[in-house]
PDB file of C-alpha atoms in Angstrom:
ATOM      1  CA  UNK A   1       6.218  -0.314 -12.850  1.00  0.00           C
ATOM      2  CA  UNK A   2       7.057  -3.433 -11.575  1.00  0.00           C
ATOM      3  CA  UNK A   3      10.400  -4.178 -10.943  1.00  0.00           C
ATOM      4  CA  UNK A   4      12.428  -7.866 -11.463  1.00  0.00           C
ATOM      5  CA  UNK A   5      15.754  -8.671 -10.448  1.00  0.00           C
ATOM      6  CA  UNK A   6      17.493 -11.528 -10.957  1.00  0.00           C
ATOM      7  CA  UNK A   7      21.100 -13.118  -9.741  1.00  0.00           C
ATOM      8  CA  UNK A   8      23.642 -13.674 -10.171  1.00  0.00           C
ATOM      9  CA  UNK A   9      23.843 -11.971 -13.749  1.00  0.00           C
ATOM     10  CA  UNK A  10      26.507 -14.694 -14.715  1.00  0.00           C
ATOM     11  CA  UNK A  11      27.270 -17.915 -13.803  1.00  0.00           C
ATOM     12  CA  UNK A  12      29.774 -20.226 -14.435  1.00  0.00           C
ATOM     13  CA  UNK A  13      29.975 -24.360 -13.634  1.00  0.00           C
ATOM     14  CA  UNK A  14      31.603 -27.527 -13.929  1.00  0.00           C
ATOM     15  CA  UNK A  15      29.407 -29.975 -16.095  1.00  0.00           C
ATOM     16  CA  UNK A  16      27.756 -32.012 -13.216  1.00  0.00           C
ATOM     17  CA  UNK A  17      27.610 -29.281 -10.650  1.00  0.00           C
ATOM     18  CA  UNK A  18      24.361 -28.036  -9.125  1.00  0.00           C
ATOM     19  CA  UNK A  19      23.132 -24.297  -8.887  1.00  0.00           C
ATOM     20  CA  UNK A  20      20.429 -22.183  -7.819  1.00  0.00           C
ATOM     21  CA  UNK A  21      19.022 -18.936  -9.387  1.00  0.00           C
ATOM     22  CA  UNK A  22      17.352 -16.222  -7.671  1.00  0.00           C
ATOM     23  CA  UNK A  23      14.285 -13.546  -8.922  1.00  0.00           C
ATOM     24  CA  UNK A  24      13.227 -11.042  -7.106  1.00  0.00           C
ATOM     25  CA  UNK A  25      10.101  -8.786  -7.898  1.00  0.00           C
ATOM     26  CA  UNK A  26       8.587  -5.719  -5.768  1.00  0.00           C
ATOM     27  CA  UNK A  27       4.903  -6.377  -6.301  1.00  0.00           C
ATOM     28  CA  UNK A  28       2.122  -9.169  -6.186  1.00  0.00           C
ATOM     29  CA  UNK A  29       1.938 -11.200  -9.574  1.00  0.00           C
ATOM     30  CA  UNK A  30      -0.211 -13.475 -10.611  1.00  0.00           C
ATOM     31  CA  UNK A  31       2.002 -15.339 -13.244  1.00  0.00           C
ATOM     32  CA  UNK A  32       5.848 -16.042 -12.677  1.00  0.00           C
ATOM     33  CA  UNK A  33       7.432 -17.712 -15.260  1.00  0.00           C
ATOM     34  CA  UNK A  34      10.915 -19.023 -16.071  1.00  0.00           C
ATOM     35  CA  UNK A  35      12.648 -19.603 -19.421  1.00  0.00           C
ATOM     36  CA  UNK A  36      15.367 -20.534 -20.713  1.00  0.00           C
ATOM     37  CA  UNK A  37      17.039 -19.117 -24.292  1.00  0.00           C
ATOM     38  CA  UNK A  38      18.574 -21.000 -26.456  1.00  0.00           C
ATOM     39  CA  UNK A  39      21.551 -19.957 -28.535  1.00  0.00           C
ATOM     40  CA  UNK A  40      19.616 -19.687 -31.678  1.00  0.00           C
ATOM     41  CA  UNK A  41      17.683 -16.955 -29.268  1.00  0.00           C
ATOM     42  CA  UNK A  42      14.354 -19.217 -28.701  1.00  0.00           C
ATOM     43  CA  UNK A  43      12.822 -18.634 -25.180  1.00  0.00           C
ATOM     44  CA  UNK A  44      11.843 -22.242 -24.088  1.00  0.00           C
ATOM     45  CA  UNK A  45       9.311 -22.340 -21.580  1.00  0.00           C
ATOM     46  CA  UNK A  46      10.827 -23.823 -18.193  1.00  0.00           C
ATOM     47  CA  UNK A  47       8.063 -23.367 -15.693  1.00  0.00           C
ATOM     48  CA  UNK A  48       4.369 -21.520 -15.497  1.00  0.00           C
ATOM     49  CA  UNK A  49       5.126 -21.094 -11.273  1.00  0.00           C
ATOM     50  CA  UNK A  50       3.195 -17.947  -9.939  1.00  0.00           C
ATOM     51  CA  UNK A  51       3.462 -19.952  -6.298  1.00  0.00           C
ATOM     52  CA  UNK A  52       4.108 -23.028  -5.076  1.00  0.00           C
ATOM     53  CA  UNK A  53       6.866 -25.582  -6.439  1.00  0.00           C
ATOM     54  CA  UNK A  54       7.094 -27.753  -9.337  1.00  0.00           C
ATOM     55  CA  UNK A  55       9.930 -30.138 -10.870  1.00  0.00           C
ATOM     56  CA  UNK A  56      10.785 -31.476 -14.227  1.00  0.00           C
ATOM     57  CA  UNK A  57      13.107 -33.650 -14.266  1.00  0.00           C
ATOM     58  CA  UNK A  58      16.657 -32.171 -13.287  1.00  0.00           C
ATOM     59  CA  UNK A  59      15.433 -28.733 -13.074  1.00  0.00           C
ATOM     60  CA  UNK A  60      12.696 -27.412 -10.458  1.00  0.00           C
ATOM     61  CA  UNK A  61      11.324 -24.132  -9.287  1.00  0.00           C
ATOM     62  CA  UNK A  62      10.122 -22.692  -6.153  1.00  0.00           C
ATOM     63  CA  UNK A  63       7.697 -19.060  -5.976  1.00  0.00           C
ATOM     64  CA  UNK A  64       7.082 -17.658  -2.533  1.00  0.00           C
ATOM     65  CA  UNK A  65       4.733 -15.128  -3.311  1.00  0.00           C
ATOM     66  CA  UNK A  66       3.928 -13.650  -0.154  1.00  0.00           C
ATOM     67  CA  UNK A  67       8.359 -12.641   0.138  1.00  0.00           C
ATOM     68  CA  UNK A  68       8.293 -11.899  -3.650  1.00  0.00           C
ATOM     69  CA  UNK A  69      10.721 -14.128  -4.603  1.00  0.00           C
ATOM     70  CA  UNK A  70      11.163 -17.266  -7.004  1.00  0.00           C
ATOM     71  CA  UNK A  71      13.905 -20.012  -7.097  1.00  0.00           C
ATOM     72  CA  UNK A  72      15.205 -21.803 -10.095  1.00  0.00           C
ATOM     73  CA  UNK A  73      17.454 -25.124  -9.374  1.00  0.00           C
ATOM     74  CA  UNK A  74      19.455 -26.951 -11.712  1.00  0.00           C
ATOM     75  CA  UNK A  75      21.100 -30.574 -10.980  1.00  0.00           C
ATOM     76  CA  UNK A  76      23.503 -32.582 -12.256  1.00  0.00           C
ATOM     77  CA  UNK A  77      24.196 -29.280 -15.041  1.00  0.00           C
ATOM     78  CA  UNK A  78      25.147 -30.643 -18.478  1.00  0.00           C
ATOM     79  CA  UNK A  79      26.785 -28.467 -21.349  1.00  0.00           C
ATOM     80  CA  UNK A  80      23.255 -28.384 -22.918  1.00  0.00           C
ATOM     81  CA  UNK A  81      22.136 -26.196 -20.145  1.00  0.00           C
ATOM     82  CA  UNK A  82      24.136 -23.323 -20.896  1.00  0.00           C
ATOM     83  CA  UNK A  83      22.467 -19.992 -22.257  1.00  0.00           C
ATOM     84  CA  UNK A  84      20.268 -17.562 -20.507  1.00  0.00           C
ATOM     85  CA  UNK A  85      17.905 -17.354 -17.986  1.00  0.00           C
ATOM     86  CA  UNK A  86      14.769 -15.584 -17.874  1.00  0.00           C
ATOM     87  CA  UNK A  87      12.934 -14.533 -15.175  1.00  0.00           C
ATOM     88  CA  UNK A  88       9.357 -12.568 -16.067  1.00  0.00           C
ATOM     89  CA  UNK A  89       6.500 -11.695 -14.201  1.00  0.00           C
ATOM     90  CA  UNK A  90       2.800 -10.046 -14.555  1.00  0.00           C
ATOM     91  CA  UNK A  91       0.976  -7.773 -12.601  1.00  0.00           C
ATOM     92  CA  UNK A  92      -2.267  -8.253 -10.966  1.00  0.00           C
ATOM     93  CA  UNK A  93      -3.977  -6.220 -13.639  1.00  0.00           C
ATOM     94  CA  UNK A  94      -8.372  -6.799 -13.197  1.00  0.00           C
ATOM     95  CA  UNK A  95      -8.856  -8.545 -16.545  1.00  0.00           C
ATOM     96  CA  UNK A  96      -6.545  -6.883 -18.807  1.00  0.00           C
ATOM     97  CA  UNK A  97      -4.153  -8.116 -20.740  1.00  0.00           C
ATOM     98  CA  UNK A  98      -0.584  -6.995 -19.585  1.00  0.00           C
ATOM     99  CA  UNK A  99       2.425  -8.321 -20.763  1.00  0.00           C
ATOM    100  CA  UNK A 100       5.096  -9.821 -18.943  1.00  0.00           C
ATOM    101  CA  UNK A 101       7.965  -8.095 -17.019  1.00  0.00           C
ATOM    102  CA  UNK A 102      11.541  -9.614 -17.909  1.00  0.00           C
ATOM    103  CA  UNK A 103      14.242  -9.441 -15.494  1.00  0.00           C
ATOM    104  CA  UNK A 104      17.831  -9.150 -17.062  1.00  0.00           C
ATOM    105  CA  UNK A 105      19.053 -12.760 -16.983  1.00  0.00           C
ATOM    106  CA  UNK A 106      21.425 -14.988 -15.569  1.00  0.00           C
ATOM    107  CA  UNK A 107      23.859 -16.303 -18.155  1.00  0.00           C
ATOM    108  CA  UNK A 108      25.138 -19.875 -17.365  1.00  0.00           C
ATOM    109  CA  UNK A 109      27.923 -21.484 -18.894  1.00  0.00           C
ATOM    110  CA  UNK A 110      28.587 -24.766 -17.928  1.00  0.00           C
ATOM    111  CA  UNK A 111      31.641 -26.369 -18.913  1.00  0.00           C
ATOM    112  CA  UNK A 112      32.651 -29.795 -19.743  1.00  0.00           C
TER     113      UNK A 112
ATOM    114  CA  UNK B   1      -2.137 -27.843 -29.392  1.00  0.00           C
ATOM    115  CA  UNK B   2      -1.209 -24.553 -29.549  1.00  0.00           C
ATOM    116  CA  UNK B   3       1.453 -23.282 -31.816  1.00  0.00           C
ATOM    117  CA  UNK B   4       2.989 -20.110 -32.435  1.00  0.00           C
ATOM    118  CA  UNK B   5       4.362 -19.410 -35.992  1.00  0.00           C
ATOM    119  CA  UNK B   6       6.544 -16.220 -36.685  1.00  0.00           C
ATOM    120  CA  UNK B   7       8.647 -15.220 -39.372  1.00  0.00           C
ATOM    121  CA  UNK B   8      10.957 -14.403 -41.545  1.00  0.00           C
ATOM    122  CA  UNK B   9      13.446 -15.947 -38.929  1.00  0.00           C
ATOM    123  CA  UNK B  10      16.174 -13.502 -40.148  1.00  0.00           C
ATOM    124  CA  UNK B  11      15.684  -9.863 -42.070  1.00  0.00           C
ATOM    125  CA  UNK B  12      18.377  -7.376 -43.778  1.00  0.00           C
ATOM    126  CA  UNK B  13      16.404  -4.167 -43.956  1.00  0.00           C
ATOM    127  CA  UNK B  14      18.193  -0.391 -45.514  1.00  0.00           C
ATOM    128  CA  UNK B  15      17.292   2.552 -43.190  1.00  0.00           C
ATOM    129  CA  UNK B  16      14.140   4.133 -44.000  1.00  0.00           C
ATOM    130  CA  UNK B  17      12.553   1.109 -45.600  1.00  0.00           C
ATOM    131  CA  UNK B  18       9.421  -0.258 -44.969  1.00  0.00           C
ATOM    132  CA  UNK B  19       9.041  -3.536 -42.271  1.00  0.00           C
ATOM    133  CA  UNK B  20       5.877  -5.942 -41.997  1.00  0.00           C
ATOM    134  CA  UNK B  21       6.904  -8.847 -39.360  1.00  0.00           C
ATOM    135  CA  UNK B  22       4.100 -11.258 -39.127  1.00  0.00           C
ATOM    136  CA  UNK B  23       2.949 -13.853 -36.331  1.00  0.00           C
ATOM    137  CA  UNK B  24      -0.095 -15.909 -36.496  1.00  0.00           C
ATOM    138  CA  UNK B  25      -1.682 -18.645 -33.268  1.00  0.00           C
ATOM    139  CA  UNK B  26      -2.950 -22.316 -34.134  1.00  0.00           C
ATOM    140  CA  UNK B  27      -4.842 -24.143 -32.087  1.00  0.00           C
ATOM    141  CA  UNK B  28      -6.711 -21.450 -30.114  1.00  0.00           C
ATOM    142  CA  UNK B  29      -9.326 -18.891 -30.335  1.00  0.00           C
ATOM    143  CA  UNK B  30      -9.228 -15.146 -28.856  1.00  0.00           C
ATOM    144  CA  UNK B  31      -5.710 -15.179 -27.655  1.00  0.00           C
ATOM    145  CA  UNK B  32      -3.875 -12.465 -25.824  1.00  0.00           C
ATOM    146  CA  UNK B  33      -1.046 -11.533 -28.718  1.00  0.00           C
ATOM    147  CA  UNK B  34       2.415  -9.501 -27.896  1.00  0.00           C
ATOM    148  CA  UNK B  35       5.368  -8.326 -29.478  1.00  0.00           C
ATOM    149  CA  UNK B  36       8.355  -7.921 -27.733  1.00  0.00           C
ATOM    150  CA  UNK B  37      11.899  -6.624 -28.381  1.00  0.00           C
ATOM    151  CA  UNK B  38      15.013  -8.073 -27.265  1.00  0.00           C
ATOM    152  CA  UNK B  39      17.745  -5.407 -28.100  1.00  0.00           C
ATOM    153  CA  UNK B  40      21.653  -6.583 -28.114  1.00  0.00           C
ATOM    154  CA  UNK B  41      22.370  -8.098 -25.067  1.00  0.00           C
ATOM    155  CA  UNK B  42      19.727  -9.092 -23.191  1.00  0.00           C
ATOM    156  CA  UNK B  43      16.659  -8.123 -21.268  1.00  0.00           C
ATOM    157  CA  UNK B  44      13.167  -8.366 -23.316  1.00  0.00           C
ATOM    158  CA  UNK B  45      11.136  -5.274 -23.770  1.00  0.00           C
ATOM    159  CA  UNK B  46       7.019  -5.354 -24.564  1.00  0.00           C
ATOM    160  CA  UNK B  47       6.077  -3.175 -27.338  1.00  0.00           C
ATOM    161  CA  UNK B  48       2.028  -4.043 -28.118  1.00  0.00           C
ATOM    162  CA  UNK B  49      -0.127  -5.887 -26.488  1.00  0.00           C
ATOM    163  CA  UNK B  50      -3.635  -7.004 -28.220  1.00  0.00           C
ATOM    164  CA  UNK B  51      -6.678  -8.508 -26.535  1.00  0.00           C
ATOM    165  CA  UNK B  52      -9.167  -9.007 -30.114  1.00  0.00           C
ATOM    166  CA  UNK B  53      -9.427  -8.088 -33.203  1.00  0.00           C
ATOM    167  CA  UNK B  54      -8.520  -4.390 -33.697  1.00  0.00           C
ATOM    168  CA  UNK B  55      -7.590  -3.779 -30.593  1.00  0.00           C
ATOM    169  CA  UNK B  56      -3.547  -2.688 -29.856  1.00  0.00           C
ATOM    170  CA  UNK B  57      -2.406  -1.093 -27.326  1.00  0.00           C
ATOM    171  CA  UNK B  58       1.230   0.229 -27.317  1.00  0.00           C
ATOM    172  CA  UNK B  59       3.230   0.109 -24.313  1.00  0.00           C
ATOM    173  CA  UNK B  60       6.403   2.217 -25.124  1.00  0.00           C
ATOM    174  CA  UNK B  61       6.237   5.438 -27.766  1.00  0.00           C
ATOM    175  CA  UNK B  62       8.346   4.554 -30.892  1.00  0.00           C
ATOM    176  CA  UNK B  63       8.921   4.172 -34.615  1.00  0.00           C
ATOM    177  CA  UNK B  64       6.559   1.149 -34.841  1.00  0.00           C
ATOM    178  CA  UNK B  65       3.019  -0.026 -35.227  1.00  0.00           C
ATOM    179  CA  UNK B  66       0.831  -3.244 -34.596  1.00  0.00           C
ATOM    180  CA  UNK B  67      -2.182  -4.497 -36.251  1.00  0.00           C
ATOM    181  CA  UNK B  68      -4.170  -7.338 -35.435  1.00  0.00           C
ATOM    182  CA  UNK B  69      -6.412  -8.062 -38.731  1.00  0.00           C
ATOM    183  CA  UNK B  70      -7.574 -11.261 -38.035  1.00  0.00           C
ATOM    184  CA  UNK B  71      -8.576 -13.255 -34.612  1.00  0.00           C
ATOM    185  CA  UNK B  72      -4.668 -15.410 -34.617  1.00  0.00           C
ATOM    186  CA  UNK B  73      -2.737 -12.897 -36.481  1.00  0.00           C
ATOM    187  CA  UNK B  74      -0.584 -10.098 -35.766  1.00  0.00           C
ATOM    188  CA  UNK B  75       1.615  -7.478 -37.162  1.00  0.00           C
ATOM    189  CA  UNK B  76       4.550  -5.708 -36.529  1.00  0.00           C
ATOM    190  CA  UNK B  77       5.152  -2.670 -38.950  1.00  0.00           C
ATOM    191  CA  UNK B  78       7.028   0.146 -39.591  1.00  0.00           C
ATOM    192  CA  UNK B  79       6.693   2.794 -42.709  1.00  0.00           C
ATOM    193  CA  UNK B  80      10.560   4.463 -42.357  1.00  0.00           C
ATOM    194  CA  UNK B  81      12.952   2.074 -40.565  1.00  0.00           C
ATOM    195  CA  UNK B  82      15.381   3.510 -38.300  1.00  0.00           C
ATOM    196  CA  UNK B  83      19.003   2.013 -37.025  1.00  0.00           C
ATOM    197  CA  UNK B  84      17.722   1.884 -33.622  1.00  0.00           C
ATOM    198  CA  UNK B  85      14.920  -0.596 -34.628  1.00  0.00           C
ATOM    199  CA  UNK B  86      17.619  -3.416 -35.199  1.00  0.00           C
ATOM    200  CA  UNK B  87      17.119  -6.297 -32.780  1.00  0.00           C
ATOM    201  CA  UNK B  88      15.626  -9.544 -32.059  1.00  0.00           C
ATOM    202  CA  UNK B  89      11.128  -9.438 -31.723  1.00  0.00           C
ATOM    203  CA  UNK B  90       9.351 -11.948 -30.434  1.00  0.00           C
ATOM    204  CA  UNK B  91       5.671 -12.672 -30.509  1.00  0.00           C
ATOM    205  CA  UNK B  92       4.071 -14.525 -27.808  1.00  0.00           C
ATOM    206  CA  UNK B  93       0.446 -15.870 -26.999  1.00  0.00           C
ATOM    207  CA  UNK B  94      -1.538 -16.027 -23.901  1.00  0.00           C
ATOM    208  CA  UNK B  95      -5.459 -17.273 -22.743  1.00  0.00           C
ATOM    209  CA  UNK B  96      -7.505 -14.386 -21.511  1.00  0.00           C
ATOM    210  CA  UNK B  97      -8.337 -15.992 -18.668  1.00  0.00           C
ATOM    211  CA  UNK B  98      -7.022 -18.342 -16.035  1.00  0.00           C
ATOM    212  CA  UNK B  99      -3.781 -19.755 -16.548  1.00  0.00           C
ATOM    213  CA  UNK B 100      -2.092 -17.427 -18.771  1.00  0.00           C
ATOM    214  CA  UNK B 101       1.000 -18.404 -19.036  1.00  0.00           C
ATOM    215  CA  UNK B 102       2.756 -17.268 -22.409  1.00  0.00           C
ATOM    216  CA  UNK B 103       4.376 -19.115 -24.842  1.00  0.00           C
ATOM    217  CA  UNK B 104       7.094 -17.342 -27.903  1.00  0.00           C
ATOM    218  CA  UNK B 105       7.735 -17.647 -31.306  1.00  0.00           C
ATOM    219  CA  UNK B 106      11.207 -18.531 -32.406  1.00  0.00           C
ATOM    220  CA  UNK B 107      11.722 -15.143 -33.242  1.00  0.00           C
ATOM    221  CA  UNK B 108      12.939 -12.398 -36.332  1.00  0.00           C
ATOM    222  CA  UNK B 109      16.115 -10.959 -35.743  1.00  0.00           C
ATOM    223  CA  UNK B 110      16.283  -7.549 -37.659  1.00  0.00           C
ATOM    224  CA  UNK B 111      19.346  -5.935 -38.725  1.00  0.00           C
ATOM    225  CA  UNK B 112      18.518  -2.536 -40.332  1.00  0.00           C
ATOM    226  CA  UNK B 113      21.889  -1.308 -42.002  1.00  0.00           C
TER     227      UNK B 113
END
């Protein structure tokens, strides 16, 4: 199956600081997304990003499908940023109805 | 909109008990259902996948089951529950078609004991 990797596994920042996550996946997709969990374990839906780039607000994303690779910037990090980051993908699949494919997360800590 | 309702939020279950998690969609008709599994630590796992009424299909061999009864509804069950089945399960919706980006319930973390 598809494989997704994502880095760095842990990462951890100054409150203010900028930073960049990285997902890597070894075949075409046609839906990338990126979420974010909470502690309480909710995954909040960051971006729906299968190519191109989008923003919102302090955090944007960038999908280059053709390298197989998607970008997830944060600015100006605040404390309410920490938790983990998801990373999942979905095959090309005719129709059906395949589930995602989760990389392992990056876990952010941002202090104050 | 669509929202995704899922519960209990938090279950105590004895080995070899019974389990019946249940999820159901508002807003939306002929959704794409899952269940996933999120065992300690992280990385997310899909167990069923359902595209109508009736219809599961199981992704990884194990001690559970799905049912999907109703058009919006969906249900995670096991008859014996093991030690291993402990963890955090997550039911998400998707359109058929198009943009099918998925959107999660806030989740039932299981703790069989």
């Amino acid at each position: 199956g598809i494989q997704v990797e994502q880095s760095p596994p842990d990462l951890i920042l100054q409150e203010g600081a900028n930073s960049t996550l990285r997902c890597n996946f070894s075949d075409s997709v046609n839906n990338l997304q990126w979420f974010h969990q909470n502690p309480w374990g909710q995954l909040i839906n960051l971006f729906y990003i299968p190519s191109g780039t989008k923003q919102n607000g302090r955090l944007s994303a960038t999908t280059v499908a053709t390298e197989r690779y998607s970008l997830l910037y944060i600015s100006s990090s605040q404390t309410t940023d920490s938790g983990v980051y998801f990373c999942a993908v979905r095959l090309y699949s005719g129709g059906g109805a395949d589930g995602l494919t989760f990389g392992k997360g990056t876990h952010l800590i941002i202090q104050p | 909109s669509q929202t995704i309702h899922q519960w209990p939020a938090t279950l105590v279950q004895p080995v070899g008990s019974p389990l019946s998690l249940e999820c159901t969609v508002e807003g939306t008709s002929n959704p794409n259902l899952y269940w996933y599994r999120q065992a300690a630590g992280r990385g997310l796992q899909l167990l069923f996948y359902s595209v109508g009424i009736g219809q599961i299909s199981s992704e990884v061999p194990q001690n559970l089951s799905a049912s999907r009864p109703q058009d919006r509804q969906f249900i995670l069950s096991s008859k014996k529950l093991l030690l291993s089945d402990s963890g955090f399960y997550l039911c998400a919706w998707s359109r058929m078609l198009g943009n099918t980006e998925a959107f999660f319930g806030q989740g039932t973390r299981l703790t069989v004991v």
